[in-house]
Coordinates of C-alpha atoms in Angstrom, one line a residue:
M1 CA 38.6 -12.4 -60.4
K2 CA 41.3 -9.9 -61.6
E3 CA 44.7 -10.5 -60.2
R4 CA 46.6 -7.8 -58.4
P5 CA 49.7 -6.4 -60.1
D6 CA 53.1 -7.8 -59.1
R7 CA 54.3 -4.4 -58.0
P8 CA 52.5 -1.4 -56.4
Y9 CA 51.5 1.3 -58.8
S10 CA 54.1 3.9 -59.5
R11 CA 53.6 7.6 -59.0
E12 CA 53.5 8.0 -62.7
D13 CA 50.8 5.3 -63.1
L14 CA 48.6 7.0 -60.5
I15 CA 49.0 10.4 -62.1
K16 CA 48.2 9.0 -65.5
A17 CA 45.0 7.3 -64.1
I18 CA 43.9 10.5 -62.3
N19 CA 44.5 12.6 -65.4
S20 CA 42.6 10.3 -67.5
L21 CA 39.6 10.6 -65.1
D22 CA 39.9 14.4 -65.1
N23 CA 40.1 14.5 -68.9
S24 CA 37.1 12.3 -69.4
I25 CA 34.7 14.6 -67.6
P26 CA 32.5 16.6 -69.9
S27 CA 32.4 20.2 -68.9
E28 CA 29.8 21.3 -71.4
G29 CA 27.6 19.8 -74.1
R30 CA 25.6 17.2 -72.1
S31 CA 22.4 16.7 -74.0
A32 CA 19.0 16.3 -72.5
G33 CA 19.0 12.7 -73.9
E34 CA 22.3 12.0 -72.0
Y35 CA 20.7 13.3 -68.8
L36 CA 17.7 11.0 -69.3
H37 CA 19.6 7.9 -70.2
Q38 CA 22.7 8.1 -68.0
L39 CA 20.8 9.2 -64.8
N40 CA 17.9 6.8 -65.6
I41 CA 15.5 9.7 -65.1
R42 CA 11.8 8.8 -65.1
T43 CA 9.8 11.1 -67.3
E44 CA 7.1 11.6 -64.7
N45 CA 9.7 13.2 -62.4
L46 CA 10.2 15.9 -65.0
E47 CA 6.9 16.4 -66.8
G48 CA 5.1 19.5 -65.5
K49 CA 7.6 19.7 -62.6
R50 CA 9.9 22.4 -61.2
V51 CA 13.4 21.1 -61.9
L52 CA 16.8 22.3 -60.5
D53 CA 19.7 21.5 -62.9
L54 CA 22.8 21.9 -60.8
G55 CA 26.0 22.5 -62.8
S56 CA 23.9 23.1 -66.0
G57 CA 26.8 24.6 -67.9
S58 CA 26.3 27.8 -70.0
N59 CA 24.8 25.9 -72.9
L60 CA 21.7 25.1 -70.9
N61 CA 21.1 22.0 -72.9
L62 CA 18.7 20.4 -70.5
A63 CA 16.4 23.5 -70.3
R64 CA 16.5 24.0 -74.1
Q65 CA 16.2 20.4 -75.2
L66 CA 13.6 18.9 -72.8
P67 CA 10.8 20.1 -75.1
E68 CA 12.5 18.3 -78.0
E69 CA 12.2 15.1 -75.9
G70 CA 8.5 15.8 -75.4
I71 CA 8.9 16.9 -71.8
Q72 CA 7.5 20.2 -70.5
A73 CA 9.1 21.3 -67.3
E74 CA 10.2 24.5 -65.5
V75 CA 14.0 24.2 -65.4
I76 CA 16.1 26.4 -63.3
S77 CA 19.7 26.2 -64.5
F78 CA 22.3 26.6 -61.7
S79 CA 26.0 27.0 -62.2
P80 CA 28.9 28.9 -60.6
G81 CA 29.9 29.7 -64.2
F82 CA 27.1 32.2 -64.4
Y83 CA 29.2 34.5 -62.2
H84 CA 31.8 34.7 -65.0
G85 CA 31.0 36.5 -68.2
K86 CA 27.6 36.5 -69.9
T87 CA 24.7 34.3 -68.8
W88 CA 22.6 32.6 -71.4
N89 CA 20.0 35.2 -70.9
E90 CA 22.5 37.8 -72.2
R91 CA 23.6 35.6 -75.1
A92 CA 20.2 34.2 -76.2
E93 CA 19.5 34.6 -79.9
R94 CA 15.8 33.5 -79.7
A95 CA 13.2 35.0 -77.3
D96 CA 12.1 31.6 -76.0
E97 CA 15.7 30.8 -74.9
A98 CA 16.0 34.2 -73.2
R99 CA 13.2 33.1 -70.8
T100 CA 15.3 30.3 -69.4
L101 CA 16.1 31.1 -65.8
T102 CA 19.7 31.0 -64.8
V103 CA 21.1 31.3 -61.2
A104 CA 24.7 31.6 -60.2
G105 CA 26.0 29.9 -57.1
M106 CA 27.7 26.9 -55.5
A107 CA 26.0 23.6 -54.8
E108 CA 27.0 23.7 -51.2
E109 CA 24.9 26.9 -50.6
L110 CA 21.8 26.7 -52.7
P111 CA 20.0 30.1 -52.6
F112 CA 16.5 28.5 -52.6
A113 CA 13.9 27.9 -49.9
D114 CA 13.3 24.5 -48.4
G115 CA 11.1 22.4 -50.6
S116 CA 11.4 24.5 -53.7
F117 CA 11.8 21.8 -56.3
D118 CA 10.1 18.6 -57.4
T119 CA 13.3 17.3 -59.0
V120 CA 17.0 18.0 -58.6
L121 CA 19.5 16.9 -61.2
A122 CA 23.3 16.9 -60.6
F123 CA 24.9 15.5 -63.7
Y124 CA 28.8 15.5 -63.6
V125 CA 28.7 17.8 -60.6
T126 CA 30.5 15.9 -57.8
I127 CA 33.8 15.8 -59.7
Y128 CA 34.0 19.6 -59.4
L129 CA 33.4 19.5 -55.6
Q130 CA 36.7 17.7 -55.2
D131 CA 36.3 16.2 -51.8
S132 CA 33.8 14.0 -49.9
K133 CA 32.9 16.7 -47.3
R134 CA 31.9 19.2 -50.0
I135 CA 29.9 16.4 -51.8
E136 CA 28.1 15.6 -48.5
I137 CA 27.2 19.3 -48.0
A138 CA 26.0 19.6 -51.5
I139 CA 23.8 16.5 -51.3
S140 CA 22.3 17.8 -48.0
E141 CA 21.5 21.0 -49.8
M142 CA 19.8 19.1 -52.6
I143 CA 17.7 17.2 -50.2
R144 CA 16.8 20.4 -48.4
V145 CA 15.5 22.1 -51.5
L146 CA 13.5 19.1 -52.6
K147 CA 9.7 19.0 -52.0
P148 CA 8.5 16.0 -49.9
G149 CA 8.3 13.1 -52.2
G150 CA 10.7 14.8 -54.7
A151 CA 13.4 13.0 -56.6
A152 CA 17.1 13.7 -56.9
Y153 CA 19.3 12.3 -59.6
I154 CA 23.0 12.5 -58.9
G155 CA 25.7 10.9 -61.0
P156 CA 28.2 9.8 -61.7
I157 CA 29.7 10.1 -58.2
F158 CA 33.4 11.0 -58.3
V159 CA 35.5 11.6 -55.3
L160 CA 39.1 12.1 -56.4
D161 CA 40.3 13.7 -53.2
P162 CA 41.3 10.4 -51.5
V163 CA 43.2 9.3 -54.6
R164 CA 45.0 12.6 -54.9
K165 CA 46.1 12.4 -51.2
V166 CA 48.2 9.4 -52.0
R167 CA 51.7 10.0 -50.6
G168 CA 54.0 11.5 -53.1
I169 CA 51.5 13.1 -55.4
D170 CA 51.4 16.9 -55.4
T171 CA 47.7 17.7 -56.1
N172 CA 48.6 21.1 -57.4
T173 CA 50.4 19.5 -60.4
I174 CA 47.6 17.2 -61.4

């Protein structure tokens, strides 16, 4: 069992720990292989399925790389980033990449009908939601858009809000 420190953590220790968490979160470049491995995704929950990739990032790696993993799926890439600048559809260099469907929006208000997807993936999404209430709403939305018997893969789960509310830490400076 790990012993507790002799003194409480200082403000600087907490800020350093929080910053190291923030800086370790990949914002882009997650490969399809990373999704499969880190979320422990079962291939049968993707093959031939309609998949919602929440927080896909503008590189759309999951949608583009699943066929390289031998998996054929209809992937809808969803990210608030598609509001800003060009979407992948506008940047695509190859015709097959241009057919990838991208949708802009927030995880707490998914613009899809109930039961629209066989599988929902949320890889490194919760860190950007910033508090447990927003995470709860987003997970409720994920469940709503899943078909009966569908699967949701969410991870890792990060809730930094309680840590940031520690007395003496100005969350605007972190």
